[in-house]
PDB file of C-alpha atoms in Angstrom:
ATOM      1  CA  LYS A  30      10.068 -10.492   6.102  1.00  0.00           C
ATOM      2  CA  TRP A  31       9.122 -13.206   3.624  1.00  0.00           C
ATOM      3  CA  ILE A  32       5.423 -13.264   2.674  1.00  0.00           C
ATOM      4  CA  PRO A  33       4.379 -16.574   1.077  1.00  0.00           C
ATOM      5  CA  ALA A  34       2.123 -16.836  -1.950  1.00  0.00           C
ATOM      6  CA  GLY A  35      -1.546 -17.429  -1.224  1.00  0.00           C
ATOM      7  CA  ALA A  36      -5.150 -16.327  -1.619  1.00  0.00           C
ATOM      8  CA  PHE A  37      -7.265 -14.025   0.540  1.00  0.00           C
ATOM      9  CA  ILE A  38     -10.432 -11.950   0.615  1.00  0.00           C
ATOM     10  CA  MET A  39      -9.506  -8.407  -0.375  1.00  0.00           C
ATOM     11  CA  GLY A  40     -11.740  -5.528   0.696  1.00  0.00           C
ATOM     12  CA  SER A  41     -14.279  -5.715   3.496  1.00  0.00           C
ATOM     13  CA  LEU A  42     -17.530  -7.510   4.193  1.00  0.00           C
ATOM     14  CA  GLU A  43     -20.729  -5.513   4.408  1.00  0.00           C
ATOM     15  CA  SER A  44     -20.886  -6.279   8.134  1.00  0.00           C
ATOM     16  CA  GLU A  45     -17.565  -4.520   8.880  1.00  0.00           C
ATOM     17  CA  ALA A  46     -18.051  -1.320  10.862  1.00  0.00           C
ATOM     18  CA  GLY A  47     -16.762   1.787   9.121  1.00  0.00           C
ATOM     19  CA  ARG A  48     -16.485   0.226   5.657  1.00  0.00           C
ATOM     20  CA  ASP A  49     -16.680   2.393   2.532  1.00  0.00           C
ATOM     21  CA  ILE A  50     -18.459   1.620  -0.724  1.00  0.00           C
ATOM     22  CA  ASP A  51     -15.159   1.180  -2.610  1.00  0.00           C
ATOM     23  CA  GLU A  52     -14.133  -1.865  -0.527  1.00  0.00           C
ATOM     24  CA  GLU A  53     -16.121  -4.602  -2.279  1.00  0.00           C
ATOM     25  CA  ALA A  54     -14.960  -8.002  -1.006  1.00  0.00           C
ATOM     26  CA  HIS A  55     -13.434 -10.284  -3.640  1.00  0.00           C
ATOM     27  CA  ILE A  56     -10.980 -13.183  -3.803  1.00  0.00           C
ATOM     28  CA  VAL A  57      -7.402 -12.403  -4.829  1.00  0.00           C
ATOM     29  CA  GLU A  58      -4.642 -14.929  -5.411  1.00  0.00           C
ATOM     30  CA  LEU A  59      -1.006 -13.857  -5.277  1.00  0.00           C
ATOM     31  CA  GLN A  60       0.946 -16.507  -7.153  1.00  0.00           C
ATOM     32  CA  HIS A  61       4.383 -15.392  -6.020  1.00  0.00           C
ATOM     33  CA  GLY A  62       5.743 -14.652  -2.568  1.00  0.00           C
ATOM     34  CA  PHE A  63       7.701 -11.485  -1.823  1.00  0.00           C
ATOM     35  CA  TRP A  64       9.958  -9.829   0.706  1.00  0.00           C
ATOM     36  CA  ILE A  65       8.613  -6.771   2.517  1.00  0.00           C
ATOM     37  CA  MET A  66      10.162  -4.457   5.097  1.00  0.00           C
ATOM     38  CA  GLU A  67       9.029  -5.315   8.613  1.00  0.00           C
ATOM     39  CA  HIS A  68       8.728  -1.610   9.442  1.00  0.00           C
ATOM     40  CA  LEU A  69       8.252   1.677   7.637  1.00  0.00           C
ATOM     41  CA  VAL A  70      11.279   3.398   6.114  1.00  0.00           C
ATOM     42  CA  THR A  71      12.676   5.561   8.907  1.00  0.00           C
ATOM     43  CA  GLN A  72      14.128   9.037   8.659  1.00  0.00           C
ATOM     44  CA  LYS A  73      17.534   7.512   9.434  1.00  0.00           C
ATOM     45  CA  ILE A  74      17.315   5.189   6.425  1.00  0.00           C
ATOM     46  CA  TRP A  75      16.057   7.990   4.185  1.00  0.00           C
ATOM     47  CA  LYS A  76      18.960  10.283   5.160  1.00  0.00           C
ATOM     48  CA  GLN A  77      21.513   7.531   4.560  1.00  0.00           C
ATOM     49  CA  VAL A  78      20.288   7.284   0.973  1.00  0.00           C
ATOM     50  CA  MET A  79      19.117  10.809   0.153  1.00  0.00           C
ATOM     51  CA  GLY A  80      21.370  12.924   2.377  1.00  0.00           C
ATOM     52  CA  ASP A  81      18.716  14.881   4.241  1.00  0.00           C
ATOM     53  CA  SER A  82      15.203  14.512   5.614  1.00  0.00           C
ATOM     54  CA  PRO A  83      12.239  16.744   4.771  1.00  0.00           C
ATOM     55  CA  SER A  84      10.103  15.268   7.575  1.00  0.00           C
ATOM     56  CA  HIS A  85       7.657  17.522   9.375  1.00  0.00           C
ATOM     57  CA  TYR A  86       8.362  15.606  12.612  1.00  0.00           C
ATOM     58  CA  PRO A  87      12.155  15.156  12.774  1.00  0.00           C
ATOM     59  CA  ASN A  88      13.318  12.064  14.646  1.00  0.00           C
ATOM     60  CA  GLU A  89      15.603   9.402  13.178  1.00  0.00           C
ATOM     61  CA  GLN A  90      13.496   6.553  14.588  1.00  0.00           C
ATOM     62  CA  HIS A  91      10.237   7.975  13.241  1.00  0.00           C
ATOM     63  CA  PRO A  92       8.972   6.961   9.811  1.00  0.00           C
ATOM     64  CA  ILE A  93       9.915   9.279   6.992  1.00  0.00           C
ATOM     65  CA  GLU A  94       6.960  11.424   5.888  1.00  0.00           C
ATOM     66  CA  SER A  95       6.337  14.592   3.879  1.00  0.00           C
ATOM     67  CA  ILE A  96       7.786  12.907   0.793  1.00  0.00           C
ATOM     68  CA  SER A  97       5.893  12.513  -2.471  1.00  0.00           C
ATOM     69  CA  TRP A  98       5.270   9.298  -4.408  1.00  0.00           C
ATOM     70  CA  GLU A  99       7.580  10.645  -7.101  1.00  0.00           C
ATOM     71  CA  GLU A 100      10.345  11.296  -4.563  1.00  0.00           C
ATOM     72  CA  VAL A 101       9.979   7.724  -3.357  1.00  0.00           C
ATOM     73  CA  GLN A 102      10.774   6.590  -6.911  1.00  0.00           C
ATOM     74  CA  ILE A 103      14.035   8.547  -6.733  1.00  0.00           C
ATOM     75  CA  PHE A 104      14.821   6.902  -3.384  1.00  0.00           C
ATOM     76  CA  ILE A 105      14.161   3.473  -4.909  1.00  0.00           C
ATOM     77  CA  LYS A 106      16.495   4.179  -7.834  1.00  0.00           C
ATOM     78  CA  LYS A 107      19.281   5.245  -5.475  1.00  0.00           C
ATOM     79  CA  MET A 108      18.739   2.167  -3.308  1.00  0.00           C
ATOM     80  CA  GLU A 109      19.035  -0.051  -6.368  1.00  0.00           C
ATOM     81  CA  GLU A 110      22.262   1.696  -7.416  1.00  0.00           C
ATOM     82  CA  ARG A 111      23.706   1.202  -3.928  1.00  0.00           C
ATOM     83  CA  GLU A 112      22.688  -2.418  -3.425  1.00  0.00           C
ATOM     84  CA  GLY A 113      22.177  -3.891  -6.888  1.00  0.00           C
ATOM     85  CA  ILE A 114      18.716  -5.147  -5.852  1.00  0.00           C
ATOM     86  CA  ILE A 115      15.409  -4.225  -7.511  1.00  0.00           C
ATOM     87  CA  TYR A 116      12.906  -2.681  -5.095  1.00  0.00           C
ATOM     88  CA  ARG A 117       9.447  -1.246  -5.565  1.00  0.00           C
ATOM     89  CA  LEU A 118       6.358  -0.175  -3.690  1.00  0.00           C
ATOM     90  CA  PRO A 119       3.791  -2.925  -3.074  1.00  0.00           C
ATOM     91  CA  THR A 120       0.630  -3.134  -5.101  1.00  0.00           C
ATOM     92  CA  GLU A 121      -2.561  -2.605  -3.132  1.00  0.00           C
ATOM     93  CA  ALA A 122      -3.259  -6.359  -3.222  1.00  0.00           C
ATOM     94  CA  GLU A 123       0.240  -7.207  -1.977  1.00  0.00           C
ATOM     95  CA  TRP A 124       0.041  -4.606   0.774  1.00  0.00           C
ATOM     96  CA  GLU A 125      -3.399  -5.724   1.972  1.00  0.00           C
ATOM     97  CA  TYR A 126      -2.412  -9.405   1.885  1.00  0.00           C
ATOM     98  CA  ALA A 127       0.700  -8.653   3.966  1.00  0.00           C
ATOM     99  CA  ALA A 128      -1.246  -6.394   6.344  1.00  0.00           C
ATOM    100  CA  LYS A 129      -3.797  -9.115   7.063  1.00  0.00           C
ATOM    101  CA  GLY A 130      -0.905 -11.300   8.194  1.00  0.00           C
ATOM    102  CA  GLY A 131      -2.699 -14.545   7.473  1.00  0.00           C
ATOM    103  CA  GLN A 132      -5.553 -13.431   9.731  1.00  0.00           C
ATOM    104  CA  ASN A 133      -8.959 -11.914   9.098  1.00  0.00           C
ATOM    105  CA  GLN A 134      -8.975  -8.953  11.459  1.00  0.00           C
ATOM    106  CA  ARG A 135     -10.162  -5.396  11.084  1.00  0.00           C
ATOM    107  CA  TYR A 136      -6.725  -3.922  11.761  1.00  0.00           C
ATOM    108  CA  ALA A 137      -3.256  -5.247  10.938  1.00  0.00           C
ATOM    109  CA  GLY A 138      -2.820  -7.783  13.721  1.00  0.00           C
ATOM    110  CA  SER A 139      -5.847  -7.191  15.949  1.00  0.00           C
ATOM    111  CA  ASN A 140      -9.487  -6.191  16.178  1.00  0.00           C
ATOM    112  CA  ASP A 141      -8.417  -3.603  18.780  1.00  0.00           C
ATOM    113  CA  PRO A 142      -6.678  -0.625  17.141  1.00  0.00           C
ATOM    114  CA  ASN A 143      -4.941   0.341  20.372  1.00  0.00           C
ATOM    115  CA  GLU A 144      -2.875  -2.854  20.234  1.00  0.00           C
ATOM    116  CA  VAL A 145      -1.428  -2.261  16.777  1.00  0.00           C
ATOM    117  CA  ALA A 146      -1.952   1.350  15.695  1.00  0.00           C
ATOM    118  CA  TRP A 147      -1.033   4.909  16.483  1.00  0.00           C
ATOM    119  CA  TYR A 148      -4.210   6.757  15.518  1.00  0.00           C
ATOM    120  CA  ALA A 149      -6.358   9.693  16.611  1.00  0.00           C
ATOM    121  CA  ASN A 150      -7.324   8.207  19.996  1.00  0.00           C
ATOM    122  CA  ASN A 151      -3.771   7.542  21.228  1.00  0.00           C
ATOM    123  CA  SER A 152      -1.169   9.306  19.057  1.00  0.00           C
ATOM    124  CA  GLU A 153      -1.417  12.865  20.453  1.00  0.00           C
ATOM    125  CA  ASN A 154      -1.594  13.847  16.767  1.00  0.00           C
ATOM    126  CA  HIS A 155       1.961  13.011  15.731  1.00  0.00           C
ATOM    127  CA  PRO A 156       3.944  10.003  14.475  1.00  0.00           C
ATOM    128  CA  HIS A 157       5.875   7.697  16.797  1.00  0.00           C
ATOM    129  CA  PRO A 158       9.039   5.573  16.506  1.00  0.00           C
ATOM    130  CA  VAL A 159       8.537   2.426  14.436  1.00  0.00           C
ATOM    131  CA  LYS A 160       7.985  -1.008  16.025  1.00  0.00           C
ATOM    132  CA  GLN A 161       6.372   0.286  19.233  1.00  0.00           C
ATOM    133  CA  LYS A 162       3.058  -1.486  18.728  1.00  0.00           C
ATOM    134  CA  LYS A 163       2.234  -5.193  18.395  1.00  0.00           C
ATOM    135  CA  PRO A 164       3.157  -6.738  15.009  1.00  0.00           C
ATOM    136  CA  ASN A 165       0.684  -8.600  12.838  1.00  0.00           C
ATOM    137  CA  GLY A 166       0.729 -12.326  12.059  1.00  0.00           C
ATOM    138  CA  TYR A 167       3.603 -11.940   9.579  1.00  0.00           C
ATOM    139  CA  GLY A 168       5.706  -9.935  12.032  1.00  0.00           C
ATOM    140  CA  LEU A 169       5.050  -6.575  10.328  1.00  0.00           C
ATOM    141  CA  TYR A 170       4.744  -3.359  12.328  1.00  0.00           C
ATOM    142  CA  ASP A 171       2.663  -0.221  11.828  1.00  0.00           C
ATOM    143  CA  MET A 172       0.618  -1.538   8.911  1.00  0.00           C
ATOM    144  CA  SER A 173      -2.293   0.182  10.654  1.00  0.00           C
ATOM    145  CA  GLY A 174      -1.696   3.763  11.729  1.00  0.00           C
ATOM    146  CA  ASN A 175       1.437   5.786  12.580  1.00  0.00           C
ATOM    147  CA  VAL A 176       1.804   7.042   9.006  1.00  0.00           C
ATOM    148  CA  GLY A 177      -0.027   5.854   5.924  1.00  0.00           C
ATOM    149  CA  GLU A 178       1.855   4.162   3.093  1.00  0.00           C
ATOM    150  CA  TRP A 179       2.361   5.003  -0.547  1.00  0.00           C
ATOM    151  CA  ILE A 180       1.268   2.170  -2.867  1.00  0.00           C
ATOM    152  CA  GLN A 181       2.417   1.453  -6.412  1.00  0.00           C
ATOM    153  CA  ASP A 182      -1.156   1.460  -7.789  1.00  0.00           C
ATOM    154  CA  GLY A 183      -3.188   4.399  -8.902  1.00  0.00           C
ATOM    155  CA  TYR A 184      -6.466   4.993  -7.090  1.00  0.00           C
ATOM    156  CA  GLY A 185      -9.668   3.686  -8.611  1.00  0.00           C
ATOM    157  CA  PRO A 186     -12.312   0.968  -8.325  1.00  0.00           C
ATOM    158  CA  TYR A 187     -11.189  -2.627  -8.386  1.00  0.00           C
ATOM    159  CA  SER A 188     -12.840  -5.616  -9.991  1.00  0.00           C
ATOM    160  CA  ILE A 189     -15.045  -7.645  -7.659  1.00  0.00           C
ATOM    161  CA  SER A 190     -14.508 -10.843  -9.663  1.00  0.00           C
ATOM    162  CA  PRO A 191     -11.725 -13.239  -8.545  1.00  0.00           C
ATOM    163  CA  GLN A 192      -8.278 -11.906  -9.484  1.00  0.00           C
ATOM    164  CA  LYS A 193      -4.748 -13.272  -9.851  1.00  0.00           C
ATOM    165  CA  ASP A 194      -1.845 -10.900  -9.200  1.00  0.00           C
ATOM    166  CA  PRO A 195      -3.858  -7.727  -9.915  1.00  0.00           C
ATOM    167  CA  PRO A 196      -1.613  -4.778 -10.849  1.00  0.00           C
ATOM    168  CA  GLY A 197      -4.256  -2.267  -9.787  1.00  0.00           C
ATOM    169  CA  ASN A 198      -5.088   0.958 -11.575  1.00  0.00           C
ATOM    170  CA  THR A 199      -2.852   3.318 -13.522  1.00  0.00           C
ATOM    171  CA  GLY A 200      -1.802   6.560 -11.857  1.00  0.00           C
ATOM    172  CA  GLU A 201      -3.781   9.163 -13.797  1.00  0.00           C
ATOM    173  CA  LYS A 202      -6.164   9.785 -10.870  1.00  0.00           C
ATOM    174  CA  GLY A 203      -3.545   9.864  -8.127  1.00  0.00           C
ATOM    175  CA  ARG A 204      -1.829   7.107  -6.167  1.00  0.00           C
ATOM    176  CA  MET A 205      -3.113   4.822  -3.460  1.00  0.00           C
ATOM    177  CA  GLU A 206      -2.455   5.335   0.225  1.00  0.00           C
ATOM    178  CA  LYS A 207      -3.083   2.483   2.659  1.00  0.00           C
ATOM    179  CA  GLY A 208      -2.947   1.969   6.401  1.00  0.00           C
ATOM    180  CA  GLY A 209      -4.052   5.344   7.674  1.00  0.00           C
ATOM    181  CA  CYS A 210      -2.078   7.605   9.979  1.00  0.00           C
ATOM    182  CA  TYR A 211      -1.828   9.073  13.466  1.00  0.00           C
ATOM    183  CA  GLY A 212      -4.614  11.529  12.662  1.00  0.00           C
ATOM    184  CA  ASN A 213      -7.205   9.032  11.423  1.00  0.00           C
ATOM    185  CA  GLN A 214     -10.114   7.735  13.448  1.00  0.00           C
ATOM    186  CA  GLU A 215     -10.310   3.952  13.892  1.00  0.00           C
ATOM    187  CA  GLU A 216     -12.229   3.347  10.657  1.00  0.00           C
ATOM    188  CA  GLY A 217      -9.383   5.017   8.747  1.00  0.00           C
ATOM    189  CA  VAL A 218      -6.688   2.626   9.998  1.00  0.00           C
ATOM    190  CA  ARG A 219      -8.539  -0.538   8.963  1.00  0.00           C
ATOM    191  CA  VAL A 220      -6.685  -2.859   6.590  1.00  0.00           C
ATOM    192  CA  ALA A 221      -9.384  -2.481   3.919  1.00  0.00           C
ATOM    193  CA  PHE A 222      -9.501   1.325   4.050  1.00  0.00           C
ATOM    194  CA  ARG A 223      -8.366   2.904   0.791  1.00  0.00           C
ATOM    195  CA  THR A 224      -7.872   6.426  -0.458  1.00  0.00           C
ATOM    196  CA  GLY A 225      -6.221   8.233  -3.359  1.00  0.00           C
ATOM    197  CA  ILE A 226      -3.881  11.229  -3.136  1.00  0.00           C
ATOM    198  CA  SER A 227      -1.711  13.245  -5.533  1.00  0.00           C
ATOM    199  CA  ALA A 228       1.593  11.612  -6.489  1.00  0.00           C
ATOM    200  CA  THR A 229       3.320  14.996  -6.187  1.00  0.00           C
ATOM    201  CA  GLY A 230       1.901  15.818  -2.755  1.00  0.00           C
ATOM    202  CA  ARG A 231       4.007  15.807   0.410  1.00  0.00           C
ATOM    203  CA  TYR A 232       1.870  14.743   3.341  1.00  0.00           C
ATOM    204  CA  PRO A 233       3.041  14.666   6.995  1.00  0.00           C
ATOM    205  CA  GLY A 234       0.880  11.581   7.489  1.00  0.00           C
ATOM    206  CA  VAL A 235       2.230   9.466   4.608  1.00  0.00           C
ATOM    207  CA  GLY A 236       5.422   7.377   4.356  1.00  0.00           C
ATOM    208  CA  PHE A 237       6.237   4.013   2.767  1.00  0.00           C
ATOM    209  CA  ARG A 238       7.882   0.602   2.931  1.00  0.00           C
ATOM    210  CA  LEU A 239       9.449  -1.379   0.084  1.00  0.00           C
ATOM    211  CA  ILE A 240       9.165  -4.901  -1.258  1.00  0.00           C
ATOM    212  CA  ARG A 241      11.300  -7.242  -3.371  1.00  0.00           C
ATOM    213  CA  SER A 242       9.240  -9.459  -5.644  1.00  0.00           C
ATOM    214  CA  SER A 243      10.015 -13.088  -6.482  1.00  0.00           C
ATOM    215  CA  GLY A 244       7.580 -12.959  -9.400  1.00  0.00           C
ATOM    216  CA  PRO A 245       8.041 -11.774 -12.996  1.00  0.00           C
ATOM    217  CA  TRP A 246       7.055  -8.165 -12.223  1.00  0.00           C
ATOM    218  CA  LYS A 247      10.119  -6.933 -10.380  1.00  0.00           C
ATOM    219  CA  SER A 248       9.946  -3.168 -10.760  1.00  0.00           C
ATOM    220  CA  GLY A 249       7.319  -0.480 -10.393  1.00  0.00           C
ATOM    221  CA  SER A 250       7.485   0.173 -14.139  1.00  0.00           C
ATOM    222  CA  ASP A 251       6.632  -3.504 -14.747  1.00  0.00           C
ATOM    223  CA  ILE A 252       3.508  -3.137 -12.591  1.00  0.00           C
ATOM    224  CA  GLU A 253       2.528   0.137 -14.282  1.00  0.00           C
ATOM    225  CA  ALA A 254       2.882  -1.448 -17.734  1.00  0.00           C
ATOM    226  CA  ARG A 255       0.639  -4.348 -16.680  1.00  0.00           C
ATOM    227  CA  ALA A 256      -1.954  -1.933 -15.269  1.00  0.00           C
ATOM    228  CA  LYS A 257      -2.016   0.052 -18.527  1.00  0.00           C
ATOM    229  CA  GLN A 258      -2.314  -3.126 -20.591  1.00  0.00           C
ATOM    230  CA  GLN A 259      -5.243  -4.366 -18.524  1.00  0.00           C
ATOM    231  CA  ALA A 260      -6.931  -0.945 -18.680  1.00  0.00           C
ATOM    232  CA  MET A 261      -6.629  -0.994 -22.485  1.00  0.00           C
ATOM    233  CA  GLU A 262      -8.050  -4.528 -22.644  1.00  0.00           C
ATOM    234  CA  ARG A 263     -11.015  -3.515 -20.470  1.00  0.00           C
ATOM    235  CA  GLN A 264     -11.681  -0.549 -22.742  1.00  0.00           C
ATOM    236  CA  GLN A 265     -11.548  -2.753 -25.832  1.00  0.00           C
ATOM    237  CA  ARG A 266     -14.036  -5.181 -24.273  1.00  0.00           C
ATOM    238  CA  ARG A 267     -16.408  -2.324 -23.421  1.00  0.00           C
ATOM    239  CA  GLU A 268     -16.215  -0.977 -26.964  1.00  0.00           C
ATOM    240  CA  ALA A 269     -16.844  -4.445 -28.413  1.00  0.00           C
ATOM    241  CA  GLU A 270     -19.859  -4.970 -26.146  1.00  0.00           C
ATOM    242  CA  GLN A 271     -21.234  -1.556 -27.110  1.00  0.00           C
ATOM    243  CA  ALA A 272     -20.800  -2.334 -30.798  1.00  0.00           C
ATOM    244  CA  GLN A 273     -22.626  -5.670 -30.399  1.00  0.00           C
ATOM    245  CA  LYS A 274     -25.473  -3.941 -28.585  1.00  0.00           C
ATOM    246  CA  GLN A 275     -25.834  -1.356 -31.351  1.00  0.00           C
ATOM    247  CA  GLU A 276     -25.890  -4.099 -34.000  1.00  0.00           C
ATOM    248  CA  ALA A 277     -28.605  -5.962 -32.091  1.00  0.00           C
ATOM    249  CA  GLU A 278     -30.747  -2.831 -32.016  1.00  0.00           C
TER     250      GLU A 278
END
């Protein structure tokens, strides 16, 4: 599915039920559109590329899970070799923008989680075939619930000032997971919900979907390089401010 460029409010408002303190609302502009998979990568797709499936819940129509962030990078490399197209995981901003679907709802496509998500109240504590719930405004399925999704970014706080194409954090403190899974309560499948997990971990509640960017940052390594550059610039600004303060004293 094609997701057009645009601006949105990332995070959650203080009035949103179930919000966490790391979801400060701020304006983000994505200056380039991108293609994103309408559904999670299934076990069938994974096996076609990788040869076998390590999923805890085997079913070809279920989303792949129990695969680490690092294993996803291997999958991406093999996909690129097969198709000659550059893929990557979405940044947190790209994922959240796509999940909102041009709407401002608590979940991806509705304010009622039962319409769009497999979660603790209806999943019977296991994943389900993709595309069984209502899609969001961009025609994307399972952005809330079923299994959570690996994100390119590392986990960490984000700036609450307006941002353009934020690359997110580097991966030293783990990688982002978005969307929540079949085992989460309703607050954990909200679009704004965010959590960090180990890049080497294999979780039965975490899968992924891929994007193709139309912007200058095509690959995951491009995004990581930008994140490291911005982290270094922030550190330099902090050191300069500290030096100025010491001189003033």
